[in-house]
Amino acid sequence: MAENEDGQEKTEEATPRRRQDAADKGQVVRSRELTTLAMLLIAAAGLLILGPALLEGLATQMRAAMTLDPKNIVDAGQMQVVLGQALIDIVLLLAPFMGLMLVIALFAPLALGGWTFSLGFKWDRLDPVQGVSRLFSWQSLMELFKALIKFLIVGGVAIVLLWRGEEELLHLGREPLLPALAHTARTLGWTFLILTLPMLLIAGVDVPFQLLSYFRNLRMTQKEVRDEMKDSEGKPEVKGRIRRLQQEFARRRMMDKVPTADVIVTNPNHYAVALQYRPETMKAPVIIALGVEQVALRIRELGTRHRIPRVDSPLLARALYYNGALDKPIPNSLYVAVAQVISYVYRLRRDGEFYNAPILMRDVPVPPELRTQ
């Protein structure tokens, strides 16, 4: 089991933040064998498809470059033009195949780890002690083992191909130039394609190994996970202060809505719930403020100051407080009870009456399942 510098076992999987930090430092999953396999496959396909035309074109360009006009031989400036044009023609002829190989060389390593860009010099790479430890590390031994296996497998396949194709290769020298070049391109293409078969086996072993090694190196101790959570979420005292500030801000916003209430239902002293009902825009009354103790006292004071009717109904006040939600319509089961309260308040307003003292309505129909003591 891997351990950190403190001797603690790294038993926890890497967190997303740990993986992102590693990627920012350039530590991503890479498989050289997968890149080699991809380049061999593309080279084989390119030689089989483009090879004959490519080699024939190169032969034609070389023949044209070597066939010189006697006038050009004595004119140094004209010779530079001819040779320069021949070089440009050869580059253009090779460009599709070389460009394809360049694209594969750039994008094949991204198949596992994706893009990463990191700047900075790591001075610990100059430490000879760490260099020796890396040289004899599990990773280095595995790389040496892979290199030996790859050499033996690929070398063995190459020897078999040369042995079986000896007669065909010798026959190339007896063919005309252009057919021999096309034949050579096809032979190289099939050779590369056959060499990819052992590379498939090697890459099939290397890719899981690289993934396992990468995630194994990124494992964390339980202490590292806890420290990261503290850094991500903040210290408890800071979180507590932020939570208190959020609650205070929400309370102030709630209190600002109390003057717009139609009625305040109280306990009478411990609970207070402010209700608002606009028939033209609301399907049901909405709770715009609620609270207990000091918050309830503040709601009652604001209601008195702004002449909001106050109804003393303990069962209804507690039912609204425990079953309702701020800025949400009242529960369906309390429609009848609240409708009686609001209709009574509306009737008082219509008659021009207002009571500074609470209106007693203690017998409104509150369902038994919503009643709390």
XYZ file of C-alpha atoms in Angstrom:
373
model
C 0.000 0.000 0.000
C 1.416 3.450 -0.953
C 2.374 5.789 1.864
C 3.068 9.500 2.114
C 5.943 11.226 3.911
C 4.163 10.912 7.268
C 3.904 7.145 6.903
C 0.117 7.222 6.409
C -1.368 4.814 3.909
C -2.888 6.311 0.770
C -6.163 4.426 0.767
C -8.521 7.069 -0.683
C -9.217 7.619 -4.359
C -8.084 10.952 -5.760
C -10.659 13.732 -5.576
C -11.584 15.784 -8.677
C -9.539 18.665 -7.279
C -6.472 16.430 -6.857
C -6.798 15.184 -10.448
C -7.190 18.734 -11.738
C -4.129 19.913 -9.791
C -2.139 17.018 -11.233
C -3.290 17.897 -14.768
C -2.297 21.541 -14.209
C 1.203 20.291 -13.326
C 1.353 18.158 -16.477
C 0.722 14.853 -14.689
C -1.656 13.025 -17.023
C -2.016 9.480 -18.304
C 0.265 8.754 -21.244
C 1.085 5.512 -23.078
C 4.047 5.501 -25.461
C 3.003 2.121 -26.766
C -0.423 3.440 -27.753
C 1.254 6.293 -29.655
C 3.622 3.866 -31.396
C 0.705 1.615 -32.335
C -1.261 4.513 -33.809
C 1.722 5.743 -35.839
C 2.441 2.230 -37.170
C -1.169 1.776 -38.228
C -1.304 5.143 -40.001
C 2.100 4.577 -41.612
C 0.955 1.173 -42.866
C -2.284 2.604 -44.244
C -0.440 5.548 -45.804
C 2.107 3.315 -47.505
C -0.572 0.956 -48.825
C -2.724 3.813 -50.145
C -0.231 6.553 -51.014
C 3.031 4.596 -51.133
C 3.140 3.492 -54.785
C 2.227 6.939 -56.105
C 4.564 8.573 -53.577
C 7.661 6.551 -54.508
C 6.915 6.800 -58.226
C 6.553 10.555 -57.845
C 9.859 10.773 -55.985
C 11.555 8.784 -58.737
C 10.090 11.079 -61.380
C 11.240 14.174 -59.475
C 14.753 12.802 -59.050
C 14.924 11.905 -62.750
C 13.762 15.401 -63.695
C 16.256 17.011 -61.344
C 19.135 14.946 -62.708
C 18.232 15.647 -66.352
C 19.891 19.039 -66.814
C 19.883 21.373 -69.763
C 23.506 22.149 -70.877
C 22.664 25.862 -70.588
C 21.764 25.445 -66.921
C 25.076 23.732 -66.127
C 27.142 26.841 -66.925
C 24.625 29.244 -65.319
C 24.942 29.025 -61.492
C 21.858 31.140 -60.927
C 19.713 28.942 -63.135
C 21.013 25.837 -61.347
C 19.781 27.227 -58.024
C 16.334 27.817 -59.516
C 16.143 24.273 -60.906
C 17.316 22.608 -57.700
C 15.097 24.850 -55.565
C 12.051 23.986 -57.639
C 12.914 20.270 -57.402
C 13.144 20.566 -53.601
C 9.758 22.319 -53.456
C 8.170 19.629 -55.649
C 9.552 16.863 -53.409
C 8.306 18.595 -50.252
C 4.829 19.032 -51.757
C 4.833 15.386 -52.791
C 5.746 14.222 -49.271
C 3.510 16.763 -47.486
C 0.270 14.680 -47.307
C 1.984 11.621 -45.838
C 4.270 13.589 -43.479
C 1.392 15.841 -42.413
C -0.724 12.800 -41.557
C 2.104 11.332 -39.479
C 2.594 14.681 -37.717
C -1.096 14.891 -36.802
C -1.036 11.353 -35.382
C 2.175 12.082 -33.442
C 0.501 15.135 -31.874
C -2.957 13.729 -31.156
C -2.321 10.058 -30.344
C -0.858 10.868 -26.877
C -4.081 12.770 -26.073
C -6.234 9.633 -26.321
C -5.816 8.898 -22.603
C -4.890 12.104 -20.794
C -6.250 14.840 -23.033
C -4.728 18.271 -23.470
C -2.390 19.670 -20.847
C -0.059 22.663 -20.877
C 2.380 23.310 -18.070
C 5.300 25.694 -17.689
C 7.988 25.651 -15.054
C 11.260 23.942 -14.252
C 11.269 21.237 -11.594
C 14.466 21.606 -9.614
C 13.925 18.289 -7.866
C 14.774 16.616 -11.173
C 18.405 17.646 -10.527
C 18.529 15.827 -7.195
C 20.817 12.780 -7.698
C 19.234 10.905 -4.792
C 15.773 11.207 -6.269
C 17.208 10.370 -9.689
C 18.651 7.092 -8.407
C 15.373 6.284 -6.622
C 13.451 6.883 -9.837
C 15.945 4.746 -11.736
C 15.233 1.732 -9.511
C 11.549 2.471 -8.947
C 8.699 0.126 -9.769
C 7.801 2.343 -12.737
C 11.343 2.209 -14.174
C 11.580 -1.549 -13.762
C 8.263 -1.946 -15.550
C 9.468 0.295 -18.388
C 12.661 -1.811 -18.704
C 10.614 -5.001 -18.740
C 8.312 -3.578 -21.419
C 11.271 -2.509 -23.541
C 12.780 -5.989 -23.407
C 9.471 -7.678 -24.199
C 8.824 -5.249 -27.051
C 12.312 -5.827 -28.475
C 11.928 -9.601 -28.339
C 8.417 -9.677 -29.814
C 8.879 -7.060 -32.542
C 12.374 -8.341 -33.345
C 11.107 -11.900 -33.600
C 8.264 -10.886 -35.925
C 10.666 -8.833 -38.070
C 13.053 -11.789 -38.403
C 10.206 -14.062 -39.432
C 9.054 -11.515 -42.033
C 12.569 -11.168 -43.481
C 13.022 -14.930 -43.616
C 9.680 -15.554 -45.311
C 10.053 -12.590 -47.691
C 13.682 -13.098 -48.635
C 12.917 -14.308 -52.136
C 10.453 -11.472 -52.778
C 12.944 -8.860 -51.579
C 15.713 -10.240 -53.780
C 13.340 -10.269 -56.754
C 12.847 -6.485 -56.419
C 16.332 -5.906 -57.891
C 15.296 -7.608 -61.133
C 12.121 -5.529 -61.667
C 11.920 -2.286 -63.644
C 12.388 0.837 -61.523
C 8.842 2.198 -61.236
C 7.111 -1.183 -60.665
C 9.849 -2.069 -58.165
C 9.191 1.141 -56.215
C 5.434 0.479 -56.130
C 6.137 -3.101 -55.049
C 8.483 -1.813 -52.316
C 5.808 0.575 -50.980
C 3.247 -2.217 -50.758
C 5.755 -4.526 -49.063
C 6.635 -1.860 -46.476
C 2.962 -1.160 -45.866
C 2.109 -4.806 -45.204
C 5.247 -5.164 -43.071
C 4.229 -2.232 -40.877
C 0.696 -3.595 -40.684
C 1.925 -7.015 -39.516
C 4.256 -5.359 -36.975
C 1.223 -3.650 -35.431
C -0.158 -7.026 -34.335
C 2.404 -7.524 -31.528
C 2.104 -3.807 -30.733
C -1.609 -4.384 -30.166
C -0.720 -6.896 -27.479
C 1.888 -4.604 -25.925
C -0.431 -1.566 -25.945
C -3.250 -3.701 -24.530
C -1.040 -4.415 -21.510
C 0.522 -0.956 -21.247
C -2.659 1.141 -21.281
C -4.262 -0.557 -18.215
C -0.881 -0.454 -16.471
C -0.503 3.301 -17.104
C -4.045 3.959 -15.855
C -3.468 1.851 -12.740
C -0.119 3.521 -12.056
C -1.554 7.013 -12.573
C -4.486 6.598 -10.197
C -2.295 4.730 -7.714
C 0.145 7.659 -7.582
C -2.721 10.121 -7.068
C -4.232 8.279 -4.112
C -4.639 10.310 -0.939
C -4.552 9.675 2.785
C -7.662 10.306 4.855
C -5.941 13.366 6.340
C -5.279 14.800 2.881
C -8.949 14.331 1.969
C -10.058 16.103 5.175
C -7.576 18.950 4.605
C -8.810 19.380 1.058
C -12.419 19.501 2.221
C -11.488 22.200 4.746
C -9.725 24.215 2.056
C -12.625 23.799 -0.355
C -15.440 24.527 2.065
C -13.646 26.927 4.389
C -13.021 26.871 8.129
C -16.064 26.117 10.331
C -15.981 29.524 12.019
C -15.892 31.307 8.651
C -18.732 29.157 7.347
C -20.716 29.892 10.496
C -20.251 33.629 10.070
C -21.270 33.452 6.409
C -24.347 31.431 7.366
C -25.297 33.993 10.030
C -24.890 36.849 7.568
C -27.049 35.018 5.025
C -29.731 34.405 7.633
C -29.629 38.049 8.723
C -29.953 39.227 5.122
C -32.871 36.853 4.506
C -34.531 38.060 7.734
C -34.222 41.689 6.665
C -35.753 40.933 3.297
C -38.584 39.104 5.032
C -39.223 42.011 7.391
C -39.379 44.427 4.462
C -42.415 42.504 3.182
C -44.407 42.644 6.439
C -45.982 46.073 5.670
C -47.550 44.534 2.535
C -49.300 41.740 4.490
C -53.095 41.471 4.702
C -53.155 39.765 8.083
C -50.766 38.497 10.770
C -51.739 35.283 12.552
C -50.190 34.920 16.042
C -49.949 32.425 18.903
C -50.317 35.164 20.433
C -46.794 35.661 21.870
C -44.484 32.964 20.538
C -45.453 32.557 16.867
C -46.294 35.020 14.113
C -47.109 34.374 10.449
C -47.784 37.200 7.967
C -50.089 36.354 5.062
C -50.635 38.192 1.797
C -53.458 37.550 -0.656
C -54.014 39.246 -4.002
C -56.994 37.537 -5.687
C -56.110 38.943 -9.115
C -52.591 37.400 -9.129
C -52.585 34.664 -6.472
C -54.421 31.359 -6.413
C -53.956 31.076 -2.647
C -52.630 33.225 0.220
C -48.837 33.339 0.452
C -46.683 33.316 3.607
C -44.417 36.366 3.326
C -42.976 36.308 6.886
C -42.891 33.884 9.812
C -40.931 33.452 12.994
C -40.869 32.625 16.698
C -39.884 34.533 19.841
C -37.865 37.655 18.915
C -38.611 37.369 15.212
C -42.326 36.956 15.966
C -42.173 40.010 18.235
C -40.585 42.057 15.441
C -43.287 40.930 12.987
C -46.006 41.957 15.444
C -44.380 45.364 16.013
C -44.151 46.052 12.292
C -47.743 44.943 11.852
C -48.943 47.353 14.548
C -46.891 50.207 13.091
C -48.340 49.691 9.597
C -51.879 48.939 10.811
C -51.902 45.285 9.662
C -54.789 43.342 11.254
C -53.577 40.747 13.781
C -55.546 37.564 14.428
C -54.896 35.565 17.578
C -55.359 31.907 16.596
C -52.782 29.626 18.308
C -53.638 26.415 16.446
C -53.612 28.100 13.045
C -50.405 30.056 13.765
C -48.502 26.912 14.754
C -49.936 24.931 11.840
C -48.841 27.628 9.362
C -45.387 27.905 10.949
C -44.610 24.181 10.975
C -46.297 23.197 7.701
C -45.880 26.293 5.552
C -42.836 27.720 3.778
C -41.628 31.262 3.272
C -42.761 32.868 -0.006
C -44.922 29.808 -0.744
C -48.716 29.382 -0.817
C -50.315 27.992 2.321
C -50.877 24.198 2.549
C -54.061 23.004 0.826
C -55.455 21.584 4.055
C -55.434 25.062 5.658
C -57.390 26.797 2.901
C -60.681 26.786 4.812
C -59.173 28.082 8.060
C -57.198 30.853 6.353
C -60.181 31.754 4.162
C -62.280 32.375 7.284
C -59.575 34.631 8.733
C -59.016 36.649 5.551
C -62.730 37.008 4.774
C -63.307 38.312 8.302
C -60.444 40.817 7.947
C -61.743 41.959 4.549
C -65.195 42.490 6.037
C -63.692 44.670 8.765
C -61.824 46.737 6.187
C -64.960 47.113 4.096
C -66.829 48.419 7.119
C -63.954 50.799 7.914
C -63.111 49.128 11.240
C -59.620 48.508 12.632
C -58.576 47.035 15.959
C -55.211 47.785 17.553
C -55.759 44.761 19.779
C -55.610 41.215 18.350
C -58.770 39.725 16.923
C -59.582 36.483 18.711
C -60.394 33.592 16.320
C -59.478 30.438 18.220
C -62.053 28.080 16.738
C -61.018 28.078 13.059
C -61.052 24.579 11.499
C -57.441 23.357 11.654
C -57.119 19.661 10.629
C -56.101 17.424 13.546
C -52.991 16.105 11.737
C -51.636 19.678 11.493
C -52.213 20.648 15.081
C -49.124 21.017 17.294
C -48.967 21.758 20.993
